[in-house]
Short mmCIF file of the C-alpha atoms (twelve columns), coordinates in Angstrom:
data_MODEL
# 
_entry.id   MODEL 
# 
loop_
_atom_site.group_PDB 
_atom_site.id 
_atom_site.type_symbol 
_atom_site.label_atom_id 
_atom_site.label_alt_id 
_atom_site.label_comp_id 
_atom_site.label_asym_id 
_atom_site.label_seq_id 
_atom_site.Cartn_x 
_atom_site.Cartn_y 
_atom_site.Cartn_z 
_atom_site.pdbx_PDB_model_num 
ATOM 1   C CA . GLY A 1   -14.510 14.546  51.467 1 
ATOM 2   C CA . LYS A 2   -13.404 12.492  48.448 1 
ATOM 3   C CA . HIS A 3   -13.466 8.711   48.147 1 
ATOM 4   C CA . VAL A 4   -9.990  7.424   47.303 1 
ATOM 5   C CA . LEU A 5   -9.265  3.889   46.166 1 
ATOM 6   C CA . VAL A 6   -5.665  2.756   46.638 1 
ATOM 7   C CA . ASN A 7   -4.269  -0.618  45.695 1 
ATOM 8   C CA . ALA A 8   -1.016  -1.766  47.239 1 
ATOM 9   C CA . GLY A 9   1.413   -4.597  47.707 1 
ATOM 10  C CA . PRO A 10  2.185   -7.639  45.614 1 
ATOM 11  C CA . THR A 11  -0.055  -10.399 44.407 1 
ATOM 12  C CA . ARG A 12  0.698   -14.091 44.793 1 
ATOM 13  C CA . GLU A 13  -0.089  -16.459 41.955 1 
ATOM 14  C CA . PRO A 14  -0.264  -20.058 43.231 1 
ATOM 15  C CA . ILE A 15  1.627   -22.921 41.602 1 
ATOM 16  C CA . ASP A 16  0.648   -25.583 44.142 1 
ATOM 17  C CA . PRO A 17  -0.426  -25.542 47.838 1 
ATOM 18  C CA . VAL A 18  3.081   -24.545 48.999 1 
ATOM 19  C CA . ARG A 19  4.506   -22.406 46.158 1 
ATOM 20  C CA . TYR A 20  3.606   -19.224 44.367 1 
ATOM 21  C CA . ILE A 21  5.014   -16.575 42.043 1 
ATOM 22  C CA . THR A 22  5.228   -13.038 43.378 1 
ATOM 23  C CA . ASN A 23  7.446   -9.950  43.269 1 
ATOM 24  C CA . ARG A 24  9.451   -7.799  45.659 1 
ATOM 25  C CA . SER A 25  6.720   -5.277  46.519 1 
ATOM 26  C CA . SER A 26  6.418   -4.474  50.228 1 
ATOM 27  C CA . GLY A 27  3.282   -2.338  49.851 1 
ATOM 28  C CA . LYS A 28  4.936   0.598   51.650 1 
ATOM 29  C CA . MET A 29  4.190   3.141   48.903 1 
ATOM 30  C CA . GLY A 30  0.492   2.291   48.659 1 
ATOM 31  C CA . TYR A 31  0.033   2.188   52.427 1 
ATOM 32  C CA . ALA A 32  1.781   5.564   52.830 1 
ATOM 33  C CA . VAL A 33  -0.418  7.102   50.123 1 
ATOM 34  C CA . ALA A 34  -3.570  5.598   51.668 1 
ATOM 35  C CA . GLY A 35  -2.639  6.888   55.120 1 
ATOM 36  C CA . ALA A 36  -1.892  10.366  53.778 1 
ATOM 37  C CA . ALA A 37  -5.230  10.486  51.939 1 
ATOM 38  C CA . ALA A 38  -7.109  9.437   55.085 1 
ATOM 39  C CA . ALA A 39  -5.228  12.035  57.158 1 
ATOM 40  C CA . ARG A 40  -6.406  14.685  54.678 1 
ATOM 41  C CA . GLY A 41  -10.045 13.696  55.202 1 
ATOM 42  C CA . ALA A 42  -10.653 11.237  52.385 1 
ATOM 43  C CA . GLN A 43  -12.731 8.107   52.699 1 
ATOM 44  C CA . VAL A 44  -10.087 5.523   51.759 1 
ATOM 45  C CA . THR A 45  -10.541 1.993   50.490 1 
ATOM 46  C CA . LEU A 46  -7.237  0.093   50.477 1 
ATOM 47  C CA . VAL A 47  -7.152  -3.057  48.355 1 
ATOM 48  C CA . SER A 48  -3.978  -4.841  49.360 1 
ATOM 49  C CA . GLY A 49  -2.091  -7.943  48.472 1 
ATOM 50  C CA . PRO A 50  -0.182  -9.721  51.259 1 
ATOM 51  C CA . THR A 51  2.025   -7.401  53.327 1 
ATOM 52  C CA . ASN A 52  3.285   -7.182  56.904 1 
ATOM 53  C CA . LEU A 53  2.174   -3.572  57.262 1 
ATOM 54  C CA . PRO A 54  -0.336  -2.179  59.768 1 
ATOM 55  C CA . ILE A 55  -3.557  -0.847  58.250 1 
ATOM 56  C CA . PRO A 56  -3.285  2.943   58.012 1 
ATOM 57  C CA . GLU A 57  -5.602  4.756   60.386 1 
ATOM 58  C CA . GLY A 58  -8.906  5.701   58.792 1 
ATOM 59  C CA . CYS A 59  -8.657  3.209   55.911 1 
ATOM 60  C CA . VAL A 60  -10.971 0.332   55.073 1 
ATOM 61  C CA . LEU A 61  -8.865  -2.677  54.072 1 
ATOM 62  C CA . ILE A 62  -9.921  -5.226  51.467 1 
ATOM 63  C CA . PRO A 63  -7.297  -7.988  51.650 1 
ATOM 64  C CA . VAL A 64  -6.629  -10.002 48.491 1 
ATOM 65  C CA . GLU A 65  -4.011  -12.469 47.389 1 
ATOM 66  C CA . THR A 66  -4.148  -13.027 43.632 1 
ATOM 67  C CA . ALA A 67  -4.296  -10.688 40.653 1 
ATOM 68  C CA . ASP A 68  -7.817  -11.900 39.888 1 
ATOM 69  C CA . GLU A 69  -8.953  -11.114 43.435 1 
ATOM 70  C CA . MET A 70  -7.372  -7.650  43.215 1 
ATOM 71  C CA . TYR A 71  -8.988  -7.053  39.812 1 
ATOM 72  C CA . GLU A 72  -12.480 -7.870  41.147 1 
ATOM 73  C CA . ALA A 73  -12.032 -5.827  44.336 1 
ATOM 74  C CA . CYS A 74  -10.626 -2.781  42.504 1 
ATOM 75  C CA . VAL A 75  -13.227 -2.731  39.728 1 
ATOM 76  C CA . THR A 76  -16.020 -2.997  42.320 1 
ATOM 77  C CA . ALA A 77  -14.533 -0.353  44.650 1 
ATOM 78  C CA . ALA A 78  -13.828 1.990   41.724 1 
ATOM 79  C CA . LEU A 79  -17.549 2.496   41.167 1 
ATOM 80  C CA . ASP A 80  -17.707 4.719   44.277 1 
ATOM 81  C CA . ALA A 81  -14.247 6.308   43.977 1 
ATOM 82  C CA . ASP A 82  -13.382 9.855   42.967 1 
ATOM 83  C CA . ILE A 83  -9.657  9.168   42.821 1 
ATOM 84  C CA . ILE A 84  -7.828  5.902   42.116 1 
ATOM 85  C CA . ILE A 85  -4.192  5.426   43.024 1 
ATOM 86  C CA . ALA A 86  -2.873  2.189   41.552 1 
ATOM 87  C CA . ALA A 87  0.341   1.583   43.506 1 
ATOM 88  C CA . ALA A 88  0.154   -2.226  43.652 1 
ATOM 89  C CA . ALA A 89  2.742   -4.402  41.953 1 
ATOM 90  C CA . VAL A 90  0.299   -6.830  40.380 1 
ATOM 91  C CA . ALA A 91  1.677   -9.966  38.766 1 
ATOM 92  C CA . ASP A 92  1.484   -9.691  34.978 1 
ATOM 93  C CA . TYR A 93  1.513   -13.491 34.656 1 
ATOM 94  C CA . ARG A 94  0.247   -16.487 36.611 1 
ATOM 95  C CA . PRO A 95  0.807   -20.215 36.232 1 
ATOM 96  C CA . ALA A 96  -1.503  -21.577 33.524 1 
ATOM 97  C CA . GLY A 97  -2.318  -24.572 35.707 1 
ATOM 98  C CA . TYR A 98  -2.573  -25.182 39.437 1 
ATOM 99  C CA . SER A 99  -1.561  -28.456 41.048 1 
ATOM 100 C CA . ARG A 100 -3.853  -29.398 43.959 1 
ATOM 101 C CA . SER A 101 -0.994  -31.494 45.346 1 
ATOM 102 C CA . LYS A 102 2.526   -30.375 46.125 1 
ATOM 103 C CA . ILE A 103 4.693   -30.814 43.047 1 
ATOM 104 C CA . LYS A 104 7.449   -33.215 44.057 1 
ATOM 105 C CA . LYS A 105 11.059  -32.698 43.052 1 
ATOM 106 C CA . THR A 106 12.352  -35.100 40.437 1 
ATOM 107 C CA . ALA A 107 15.674  -35.520 38.654 1 
ATOM 108 C CA . ASP A 108 14.318  -33.536 35.699 1 
ATOM 109 C CA . ASP A 109 13.994  -29.801 35.222 1 
ATOM 110 C CA . MET A 110 10.487  -28.393 35.325 1 
ATOM 111 C CA . CYS A 111 8.875   -25.733 33.178 1 
ATOM 112 C CA . ILE A 112 5.889   -23.695 34.309 1 
ATOM 113 C CA . ARG A 113 3.750   -22.250 31.546 1 
ATOM 114 C CA . LEU A 114 2.524   -18.761 32.390 1 
ATOM 115 C CA . GLU A 115 -0.534  -16.890 31.155 1 
ATOM 116 C CA . ARG A 116 -1.418  -13.205 31.323 1 
ATOM 117 C CA . THR A 117 -3.427  -11.851 34.222 1 
ATOM 118 C CA . ARG A 118 -6.175  -9.304  33.650 1 
ATOM 119 C CA . ASP A 119 -4.852  -5.735  33.486 1 
ATOM 120 C CA . ILE A 120 -6.394  -3.879  36.432 1 
ATOM 121 C CA . VAL A 121 -5.137  -0.410  35.529 1 
ATOM 122 C CA . ALA A 122 -6.211  -0.749  31.891 1 
ATOM 123 C CA . GLU A 123 -9.718  -1.724  33.015 1 
ATOM 124 C CA . LEU A 124 -9.886  1.151   35.501 1 
ATOM 125 C CA . GLY A 125 -8.794  3.510   32.719 1 
ATOM 126 C CA . ARG A 126 -11.467 2.061   30.426 1 
ATOM 127 C CA . ILE A 127 -14.268 2.688   32.973 1 
ATOM 128 C CA . LYS A 128 -12.680 5.932   34.195 1 
ATOM 129 C CA . GLY A 129 -15.442 8.468   33.666 1 
ATOM 130 C CA . ALA A 130 -14.658 11.604  35.709 1 
ATOM 131 C CA . ARG A 131 -12.312 9.792   38.100 1 
ATOM 132 C CA . VAL A 132 -8.688  10.826  38.450 1 
ATOM 133 C CA . ILE A 133 -6.356  7.838   38.065 1 
ATOM 134 C CA . VAL A 134 -2.741  7.759   39.184 1 
ATOM 135 C CA . GLY A 135 -0.597  4.857   37.997 1 
ATOM 136 C CA . PHE A 136 2.890   3.656   38.768 1 
ATOM 137 C CA . ALA A 137 5.582   2.318   36.457 1 
ATOM 138 C CA . ALA A 138 8.531   0.443   37.954 1 
ATOM 139 C CA . GLU A 139 11.210  0.215   35.275 1 
ATOM 140 C CA . THR A 140 14.806  -0.893  34.931 1 
ATOM 141 C CA . ASP A 141 15.285  0.518   31.410 1 
ATOM 142 C CA . ASP A 142 13.857  3.352   29.294 1 
ATOM 143 C CA . LEU A 143 12.032  4.792   32.302 1 
ATOM 144 C CA . LEU A 144 10.422  7.840   30.694 1 
ATOM 145 C CA . THR A 145 9.540   6.128   27.406 1 
ATOM 146 C CA . ASN A 146 7.892   3.174   29.158 1 
ATOM 147 C CA . ALA A 147 6.100   5.366   31.703 1 
ATOM 148 C CA . GLN A 148 4.757   7.724   29.019 1 
ATOM 149 C CA . ALA A 149 3.513   4.757   26.987 1 
ATOM 150 C CA . LYS A 150 1.698   3.376   30.050 1 
ATOM 151 C CA . LEU A 151 0.231   6.803   30.846 1 
ATOM 152 C CA . ALA A 152 -1.293  7.024   27.364 1 
ATOM 153 C CA . SER A 153 -2.307  3.397   26.794 1 
ATOM 154 C CA . LYS A 154 -4.085  3.020   30.124 1 
ATOM 155 C CA . ASN A 155 -5.896  6.396   30.113 1 
ATOM 156 C CA . LEU A 156 -4.155  7.673   33.254 1 
ATOM 157 C CA . ASP A 157 -4.036  11.260  34.480 1 
ATOM 158 C CA . ILE A 158 -0.717  10.959  36.297 1 
ATOM 159 C CA . ILE A 159 2.042   8.369   36.345 1 
ATOM 160 C CA . VAL A 160 4.789   7.920   38.905 1 
ATOM 161 C CA . ALA A 161 7.868   6.532   37.177 1 
ATOM 162 C CA . ASN A 162 9.966   4.510   39.614 1 
ATOM 163 C CA . VAL A 163 13.592  3.652   38.983 1 
ATOM 164 C CA . VAL A 164 14.172  0.004   39.950 1 
ATOM 165 C CA . GLY A 165 17.638  -0.646  41.327 1 
ATOM 166 C CA . GLY A 166 20.240  1.575   42.874 1 
ATOM 167 C CA . GLU A 167 20.146  3.071   46.342 1 
ATOM 168 C CA . CYS A 168 16.503  4.180   46.270 1 
ATOM 169 C CA . SER A 169 14.694  1.238   44.717 1 
ATOM 170 C CA . PRO A 170 10.900  1.230   45.148 1 
ATOM 171 C CA . PHE A 171 10.805  -2.302  46.601 1 
ATOM 172 C CA . GLY A 172 10.921  -2.429  50.384 1 
ATOM 173 C CA . SER A 173 12.718  0.863   50.879 1 
ATOM 174 C CA . ASP A 174 11.604  3.927   52.790 1 
ATOM 175 C CA . GLU A 175 13.276  5.979   50.056 1 
ATOM 176 C CA . ASN A 176 12.340  6.080   46.396 1 
ATOM 177 C CA . THR A 177 13.572  7.731   43.226 1 
ATOM 178 C CA . VAL A 178 10.786  8.844   40.865 1 
# 
C-alpha cells in the first residue's frame, strides 16, 4: 500500500550527437528492488536511465537519459512517495559545453571541461519530510567512511555500501558485496 520511488541505471551526459560520458551501471539493482517492492504490493515509480532491462511487472517507468532529466523526474515523483530508493549511478559531472556537430578528430589532443551535475540524493534528503530514503554508495576505497559520510550529509535513513571491484562488483553482476 506504500508508494515507492526507485531510481536506477546510469545517466548519459552528451558531448556531441554521437558521444557521451556514462558509467558501468546496468540498472540491475534498481530494477530488482523495484520489482520486489511491486511484488510486495507497493505502487512503484521507476525512474531509469538507459538500460536493456525489461520493466518489472507492476512498475510505472519514467525513462530518462541525463542527470538533469533524472533530477527533475525524481524530485517530482518524490512528492507522492513514502519511500525513496536511490539506486541509480548518476553522473557526478557532465561536459560544460555541447557540440551540435560531431567533434572531428584532429592531430591534437582534446580536453573536455566538466561541470557538476545537480545532486539528486542531496535534494531528496533536503525535501525528505516523513519519507524513508535509502541511498547507495559505490566505493573503491574507504568504503565505510565514505558511506557513513554520505549517509549523514544527504539526510538518508539507510545506505547500502557497495564494494566496487573484485568478484562481486555492483556493475552488471547478478551478485553484489555490500
